[in-house]
Structures are given as C-alpha cells and as structure tokens.
Amino acid sequence: MDGLDTLKARYLGAIASAADEAGLEDVRVAALGKKGEISLKMRDLGQMDPAGRQAAGALLNALKDEIDAALRAKKTALGDAALDERLKSEWLDVTLPGRPRRPGTVHPVSQVMEELTAIFADMGFSVAEGPQVESDWYNFDALNIPPEHPSRQEHDTFFMHRDPGDDRPPHVLRTHTSPVQIRAMMQEGAPIRVIAPGRVYRMDMDQTHTPMFHQAEGLAIDRDISMANLKWTLEEFCRAYFEVPSVELRFRASHFPFTEPSAEVDIRYSIVGGQLRIGEGDRWMEILGSGMVHPKVLAAAGVDPDQWQGFAFGMGIDRLAMLKYGIPDLRAFFESDLRWLRHYGFSPLDVPDLAGGLSL
Ligand code: DAH
C-alpha cells in the first residue's frame, strides 16, 4: 500500500504541532474520525482480495495505533501544560500573612445610643425594648390617642397589611418609642425607671427627616416624682451628653396626649465661627418633648394613678447625634456610604462610659 509513510509523517507532524486541545481534536477527526482519512482507507480494505487485505490491514492497523498513541500522549502533554499555566496564573501563597483590613467603625446613631444608655444607667435607668411592628393599641390608644384624635394623622403612620375582610385595626410601624412605656409598665409595674432607644417610622423625607429614624423614650414612675425631678434629670443628661460644664434648658408649655402637663424643652446655644456651642449664647433649639405621665396612660398600663406618678420624655437620637458631632444632613446617616461611615464613625474599642469619657 502506497503513501502510508507520507500519511504517517503528515499526521504525526500535525499532532506534534497542535497548539491546544481543540487543534488536536481537529487532527484526530481528520485522521480517525468517521470520515477520517485512515478510517476511509480501512473501509477500502473490503474491496481487496484476501491476501492484499491481510497485508494492508496489518499496516493500516499499526498506523492507526501509532497515531492514536501519539494523540493520547499529546493530549496528556497539552493538559499538563494547561494545568501548569493555570497554576502559575492562579498562584496563591497560603503562607502570606493576612493584610490588615481597615477596622469597621461604630455608626454615630449606635454611638449616641450607647452614650445615652451610659448616662441614664448612671442615674438608675435600665434599658427597655419593644417591637417595631406595633399594635395600634400600644402605639396610640394606650397613650391616650383615641382613633379620632388628630395626632394620629400627624404621625403619618405606615400601616401593615390586613387581609380583605379582616376588620381588626392594622398593626403599624411604631411612630414613636412611647409605646415602650406601656410595655415596660405592664411588665414591671411601678416604681420604674427605663430608657428605651430604638427605631421609629413616619412617612416623611427631606434634609431633616427620613422615613426611619431613632428616638429614645424615658420614663420614671414613683410615689412622688415631680416636674422638678424631670428638669434635673434632663439637665444632668444634657450636661453629660454634650460634655459641657453647664447647660440651660427652657421648658415651654405644650401638648401631648400622653402627658399632663406637657412641655417641650429647648436648649440654649450659639454658633461661633460656624461651630455650634451648646450651653451659651442667645439661641434656643428644641431637643425633646416631655411631661408628667397622664393618669389615663398609667391606668392603661395597669399602674394605679392614685398611688403612682412620674415623668416621661422622648427625644430624637439622630438629631442629638447631628448636634453633638456636627453632621449636617440626616439622610446621609442611612445611605451606608463607607466614606461617610469612616469619617463620622467611632472606634469600636472606645465604649462610651461616664468615668472614661463618652466620646473620646
Ligand atoms: N412621642 C413623642 C413624639 O414622638 C415624643 C414625646 C413627647 C415622648 C412627650 C414623651 C413625652 O414621652 O412625654 O414626638
């Protein structure tokens, strides 16, 4: 049979110079595929006489085996080379020490919550909590805000879903932390002193309002707690919180359904060289709402108003953070911008406490 040597030289050459597995596969198909050159020659054997078929068959089979072996060897070599290449490019030194990552920071809101808690804990208040999805009884009724009360509208409440046909009043995203007063009194009774920081929700959005924000509620109930105790407590708090030697508060008569009498509290401040100074100057800024807990609120929470009385107050935590740390835009608080967090965040290792300093 003529030409087998040429064939062999051609295919072995093609195999040797195949650059990758796809190229090698092309060579295999051309030689040994169904319609490959060698396969076709095998088929031609059928038309030969027995003697010729035997001689040519042996030669063809040997050639086929040789090409087959060359293909396999090359395939293995290509595979090894590809793996080597990968290992080189994906090289990883597992003995390399970890790179020090920048530690995370504590969000100003968390920081202020810690500060508040530290200050009030020092005055004998414990921390109370309640759910963010609240029943309308806790959020409104128990706080002496009946269904038709106008302040229900003022709160721009988010309502939870109720199935059609379910006529119970829908739950709400709590619009203030005041319902925690009710829960705490129902759980602990009187006397009680609690501070309840947490998230609250109202439909509102501009430079100073976000739909979710934070409040802290304070409550102190005992046999003879008065407005004077409220005033002292808030002054102590402001001095400690703003870290100034003295503050001046102004109580303005106001109205909240859950307190009687009610007062809004302003703090004296000034702006010097663009910097806010708390405790001096001739400007006043509102920082919280407060009052003596309404007898109906005590009664709703199962505390006898003939024996117990006390004060409550509610303040905006985000607002307090903006004031103390000079942060201009409330919306940035909740945008999770790492640059903002690094700039305004606090070291996780500096836990605020009164003895060591709140925000050093
Ligand atoms: N709940 C009020 C609000 O969301 C704040 C407030 C005012 C809370 C007076 C009180 C209070 O406990 O006595 O605006």
CSV table of C-alpha atoms in Angstrom, one decimal, residues 11-280:
chain,number,residue,atom,x,y,z
A,11,TYR,CA,-0.3,13.2,10.9
A,12,LEU,CA,2.5,12.8,13.4
A,13,GLY,CA,3.7,16.2,12.4
A,14,ALA,CA,0.2,17.7,12.8
A,15,ILE,CA,-0.1,16.1,16.2
A,16,ALA,CA,3.3,17.4,17.3
A,17,SER,CA,2.5,21.0,16.3
A,18,ALA,CA,-1.1,21.1,17.6
A,19,ALA,CA,-1.2,24.1,19.9
A,20,ASP,CA,-4.2,23.2,22.0
A,21,GLU,CA,-6.8,20.5,22.7
A,22,ALA,CA,-9.2,21.9,20.1
A,23,GLY,CA,-6.4,21.8,17.4
A,24,LEU,CA,-5.6,18.2,18.4
A,25,GLU,CA,-9.2,17.2,18.2
A,26,ASP,CA,-9.3,18.5,14.6
A,27,VAL,CA,-6.3,16.3,13.7
A,28,ARG,CA,-8.0,13.3,15.3
A,29,VAL,CA,-11.2,13.8,13.3
A,30,ALA,CA,-9.2,14.3,10.1
A,31,ALA,CA,-7.3,11.0,10.6
A,32,LEU,CA,-9.5,8.7,12.7
A,33,GLY,CA,-12.9,10.3,12.6
A,34,LYS,CA,-15.8,8.5,10.9
A,35,LYS,CA,-14.8,10.1,7.6
A,36,GLY,CA,-11.2,10.5,8.5
A,37,GLU,CA,-8.5,9.6,6.0
A,38,ILE,CA,-7.4,6.5,7.8
A,39,SER,CA,-10.9,5.3,8.6
A,40,LEU,CA,-11.8,5.6,4.9
A,41,LYS,CA,-8.7,3.6,3.9
A,42,MET,CA,-9.9,0.9,6.4
A,43,ARG,CA,-13.2,0.8,4.7
A,44,ASP,CA,-11.5,0.3,1.3
A,45,LEU,CA,-10.0,-2.9,2.6
A,46,GLY,CA,-13.3,-4.6,2.0
A,47,GLN,CA,-12.8,-4.4,-1.7
A,48,MET,CA,-9.4,-6.0,-1.7
A,49,ASP,CA,-8.6,-9.7,-2.3
A,50,PRO,CA,-7.9,-11.7,0.9
A,51,ALA,CA,-4.1,-11.6,0.6
A,52,GLY,CA,-3.8,-7.9,-0.1
A,53,ARG,CA,-6.4,-7.2,2.6
A,54,GLN,CA,-4.3,-9.0,5.2
A,55,ALA,CA,-1.1,-7.2,4.4
A,56,ALA,CA,-2.6,-3.8,4.0
A,57,GLY,CA,-4.9,-4.3,7.1
A,58,ALA,CA,-1.9,-5.0,9.3
A,59,LEU,CA,-0.1,-1.9,8.1
A,60,LEU,CA,-3.2,0.3,8.5
A,61,ASN,CA,-3.9,-1.0,12.0
A,62,ALA,CA,-0.3,-0.4,13.0
A,63,LEU,CA,-0.6,3.2,11.6
A,64,LYS,CA,-3.9,3.7,13.4
A,65,ASP,CA,-2.5,2.6,16.7
A,66,GLU,CA,0.5,4.7,16.3
A,67,ILE,CA,-1.5,7.8,15.5
A,68,ASP,CA,-3.9,7.0,18.3
A,69,ALA,CA,-1.0,6.7,20.8
A,70,ALA,CA,0.5,10.0,19.6
A,71,LEU,CA,-2.8,11.7,20.0
A,72,ARG,CA,-3.1,10.5,23.6
A,73,ALA,CA,0.4,11.4,24.5
A,74,LYS,CA,-0.1,14.9,23.1
A,75,LYS,CA,-3.4,15.3,24.8
A,76,THR,CA,-1.8,14.5,28.2
A,77,ALA,CA,1.0,16.9,27.5
A,78,LEU,CA,-1.4,19.7,26.5
A,79,GLY,CA,-3.5,19.0,29.6
A,80,ASP,CA,-0.4,19.2,31.8
A,81,ALA,CA,0.7,22.4,30.1
A,82,ALA,CA,-2.7,24.0,30.6
A,83,LEU,CA,-2.7,23.0,34.3
A,84,ASP,CA,0.8,24.4,34.7
A,85,GLU,CA,-0.3,27.6,33.1
A,86,ARG,CA,-3.3,27.8,35.4
A,87,LEU,CA,-1.3,27.1,38.5
A,88,LYS,CA,1.1,29.8,37.5
A,89,SER,CA,-1.6,32.4,37.0
A,90,GLU,CA,-3.7,31.4,39.9
A,91,TRP,CA,-0.8,31.1,42.3
A,92,LEU,CA,-1.6,31.8,45.9
A,93,ASP,CA,0.8,31.9,48.7
A,94,VAL,CA,-1.1,30.4,51.6
A,95,THR,CA,1.7,31.3,53.9
A,96,LEU,CA,1.3,35.0,53.2
A,97,PRO,CA,0.2,36.9,56.4
A,98,GLY,CA,-3.3,38.5,56.1
A,99,ARG,CA,-3.3,42.1,55.1
A,100,PRO,CA,-4.6,44.3,58.0
A,101,ARG,CA,-8.1,45.4,56.9
A,102,ARG,CA,-9.4,48.7,58.0
A,103,PRO,CA,-11.5,48.1,61.1
A,104,GLY,CA,-15.2,49.0,60.8
A,105,THR,CA,-16.5,51.9,62.7
A,106,VAL,CA,-19.4,52.4,65.0
A,107,HIS,CA,-22.3,54.4,63.4
A,108,PRO,CA,-23.0,57.7,65.1
A,109,VAL,CA,-26.5,56.6,66.0
A,110,SER,CA,-25.2,53.5,67.7
A,111,GLN,CA,-22.6,55.6,69.5
A,112,VAL,CA,-25.2,58.1,70.7
A,113,MET,CA,-27.5,55.2,71.9
A,114,GLU,CA,-24.5,53.9,73.9
A,115,GLU,CA,-23.8,57.3,75.3
A,116,LEU,CA,-27.5,57.9,76.3
A,117,THR,CA,-27.7,54.5,77.9
A,118,ALA,CA,-24.5,55.0,79.8
A,119,ILE,CA,-25.7,58.4,81.1
A,120,PHE,CA,-29.1,57.1,82.1
A,121,ALA,CA,-27.8,53.9,83.5
A,122,ASP,CA,-25.7,56.1,85.8
A,123,MET,CA,-29.0,57.7,87.1
A,124,GLY,CA,-30.6,54.3,87.7
A,125,PHE,CA,-32.5,53.8,84.5
A,126,SER,CA,-32.5,50.4,82.8
A,127,VAL,CA,-33.0,49.8,79.1
A,128,ALA,CA,-36.4,48.7,77.8
A,129,GLU,CA,-37.3,47.4,74.4
A,130,GLY,CA,-40.4,46.9,72.3
A,131,PRO,CA,-41.3,45.7,68.8
A,132,GLN,CA,-41.0,47.9,65.7
A,133,VAL,CA,-44.2,46.5,64.3
A,134,GLU,CA,-46.7,47.6,67.0
A,135,SER,CA,-50.4,47.2,67.6
A,136,ASP,CA,-52.4,50.4,67.3
A,137,TRP,CA,-53.4,49.9,70.9
A,138,TYR,CA,-49.8,50.2,72.2
A,139,ASN,CA,-48.8,52.9,69.6
A,140,PHE,CA,-52.0,55.1,70.1
A,141,ASP,CA,-54.9,54.0,72.4
A,142,ALA,CA,-52.9,53.2,75.5
A,143,LEU,CA,-51.1,56.5,75.1
A,144,ASN,CA,-54.4,58.3,75.2
A,145,ILE,CA,-54.6,58.9,71.5
A,146,PRO,CA,-58.1,57.6,70.6
A,147,PRO,CA,-58.9,56.7,66.9
A,148,GLU,CA,-60.4,60.1,66.0
A,149,HIS,CA,-57.5,62.0,67.7
A,150,PRO,CA,-55.9,64.4,65.2
A,151,SER,CA,-52.4,63.5,66.2
A,152,ARG,CA,-53.0,60.0,64.6
A,153,GLN,CA,-53.0,61.9,61.3
A,154,GLU,CA,-50.0,64.0,62.3
A,155,HIS,CA,-47.9,60.9,62.8
A,156,ASP,CA,-48.0,60.0,59.1
A,157,THR,CA,-48.2,56.3,60.0
A,158,PHE,CA,-47.1,53.3,58.0
A,159,PHE,CA,-49.8,50.7,58.3
A,160,MET,CA,-49.2,46.9,58.0
A,161,HIS,CA,-51.3,44.7,55.7
A,162,ARG,CA,-54.5,43.1,56.7
A,163,ASP,CA,-56.3,40.6,54.6
A,164,PRO,CA,-59.5,41.8,52.9
A,165,GLY,CA,-62.4,41.1,55.2
A,166,ASP,CA,-60.2,41.3,58.4
A,167,ASP,CA,-61.7,44.3,60.1
A,168,ARG,CA,-59.3,44.4,63.0
A,169,PRO,CA,-57.2,47.6,63.1
A,170,PRO,CA,-54.0,47.1,61.2
A,171,HIS,CA,-50.7,47.0,63.0
A,172,VAL,CA,-48.4,49.9,62.4
A,173,LEU,CA,-44.7,50.6,62.2
A,174,ARG,CA,-44.3,52.4,65.6
A,175,THR,CA,-44.4,56.1,65.0
A,176,HIS,CA,-42.6,56.8,68.3
A,177,THR,CA,-40.9,54.9,71.2
A,178,SER,CA,-43.6,55.9,73.6
A,179,PRO,CA,-45.4,52.5,73.3
A,180,VAL,CA,-42.4,51.0,75.1
A,181,GLN,CA,-43.5,53.0,78.2
A,182,ILE,CA,-46.7,51.0,78.2
A,183,ARG,CA,-45.0,47.6,77.7
A,184,ALA,CA,-42.4,48.4,80.4
A,185,MET,CA,-45.0,49.4,83.0
A,186,MET,CA,-47.2,46.3,82.1
A,187,GLN,CA,-44.2,44.1,82.6
A,188,GLU,CA,-42.6,45.6,85.6
A,189,GLY,CA,-45.2,47.7,87.3
A,190,ALA,CA,-44.2,50.7,89.5
A,191,PRO,CA,-41.8,52.0,90.6
A,192,ILE,CA,-39.9,52.0,87.4
A,193,ARG,CA,-37.1,53.9,85.6
A,194,VAL,CA,-36.4,53.0,82.0
A,195,ILE,CA,-34.9,54.4,78.9
A,196,ALA,CA,-35.9,52.9,75.5
A,197,PRO,CA,-33.9,53.8,72.5
A,198,GLY,CA,-35.0,52.4,69.1
A,199,ARG,CA,-36.2,52.8,65.5
A,200,VAL,CA,-39.4,54.6,64.7
A,201,TYR,CA,-41.1,55.2,61.3
A,202,ARG,CA,-43.0,58.1,59.7
A,203,MET,CA,-43.8,58.9,56.1
A,204,ASP,CA,-41.5,61.9,55.8
A,205,MET,CA,-38.4,62.7,53.8
A,206,ASP,CA,-36.3,65.8,53.5
A,207,GLN,CA,-32.9,67.1,54.8
A,208,THR,CA,-34.0,66.7,58.4
A,209,HIS,CA,-36.5,63.8,58.1
A,210,THR,CA,-36.1,60.2,57.0
A,211,PRO,CA,-38.9,57.6,57.0
A,212,MET,CA,-37.0,55.7,59.6
A,213,PHE,CA,-35.3,57.5,62.4
A,214,HIS,CA,-34.4,56.9,66.1
A,215,GLN,CA,-35.9,58.0,69.3
A,216,ALA,CA,-35.2,57.4,73.0
A,217,GLU,CA,-38.0,57.3,75.4
A,218,GLY,CA,-37.5,57.9,79.1
A,219,LEU,CA,-39.9,57.0,81.9
A,220,ALA,CA,-39.7,57.4,85.7
A,221,ILE,CA,-42.6,56.5,87.9
A,222,ASP,CA,-42.6,56.5,91.7
A,223,ARG,CA,-44.8,57.8,94.5
A,224,ASP,CA,-43.8,61.4,94.4
A,225,ILE,CA,-41.9,62.2,91.3
A,226,SER,CA,-42.5,65.7,90.1
A,227,MET,CA,-41.6,68.1,87.2
A,228,ALA,CA,-38.6,69.3,89.3
A,229,ASN,CA,-37.2,65.8,89.0
A,230,LEU,CA,-37.8,65.9,85.3
A,231,LYS,CA,-36.0,69.2,85.0
A,232,TRP,CA,-33.0,68.0,87.0
A,233,THR,CA,-32.8,64.7,85.1
A,234,LEU,CA,-32.8,66.4,81.7
A,235,GLU,CA,-30.3,69.0,82.7
A,236,GLU,CA,-28.0,66.3,84.1
A,237,PHE,CA,-28.4,64.4,80.9
A,238,CYS,CA,-27.7,67.3,78.6
A,239,ARG,CA,-24.6,68.3,80.5
A,240,ALA,CA,-23.2,64.8,80.4
A,241,TYR,CA,-24.2,64.2,76.8
A,242,PHE,CA,-22.9,67.4,75.3
A,243,GLU,CA,-19.8,67.2,77.6
A,244,VAL,CA,-20.1,70.8,78.7
A,245,PRO,CA,-19.8,72.2,82.3
A,246,SER,CA,-23.3,73.7,82.3
A,247,VAL,CA,-26.4,73.8,80.1
A,248,GLU,CA,-29.5,75.9,80.2
A,249,LEU,CA,-32.9,74.4,79.4
A,250,ARG,CA,-36.1,76.2,78.7
A,251,PHE,CA,-39.4,74.5,79.3
A,252,ARG,CA,-42.2,75.6,77.0
A,253,ALA,CA,-45.8,74.6,77.8
A,254,SER,CA,-47.0,72.2,75.0
A,255,HIS,CA,-49.5,69.5,74.4
A,256,PHE,CA,-49.0,65.7,74.2
A,257,PRO,CA,-52.0,63.4,74.7
A,258,PHE,CA,-49.9,61.1,77.0
A,259,THR,CA,-48.6,63.8,79.4
A,260,GLU,CA,-50.3,66.4,81.6
A,261,PRO,CA,-48.8,68.9,81.9
A,262,SER,CA,-46.6,68.7,78.8
A,263,ALA,CA,-43.5,70.6,78.0
A,264,GLU,CA,-41.2,71.0,75.0
A,265,VAL,CA,-37.7,71.5,76.0
A,266,ASP,CA,-35.2,73.9,74.3
A,267,ILE,CA,-31.5,74.1,74.9
A,268,ARG,CA,-29.5,77.4,74.8
A,269,TYR,CA,-26.9,77.5,72.1
A,270,SER,CA,-24.9,79.8,69.8
A,271,ILE,CA,-23.0,79.4,66.6
A,272,VAL,CA,-19.4,80.7,66.8
A,273,GLY,CA,-17.3,80.6,63.6
A,274,GLY,CA,-19.7,78.1,62.1
A,275,GLN,CA,-19.4,75.9,65.2
A,276,LEU,CA,-22.3,75.0,67.4
A,277,ARG,CA,-21.8,75.8,71.0
A,278,ILE,CA,-24.2,74.2,73.5
A,279,GLY,CA,-24.9,76.0,76.8
A,280,GLU,CA,-24.1,79.5,75.9
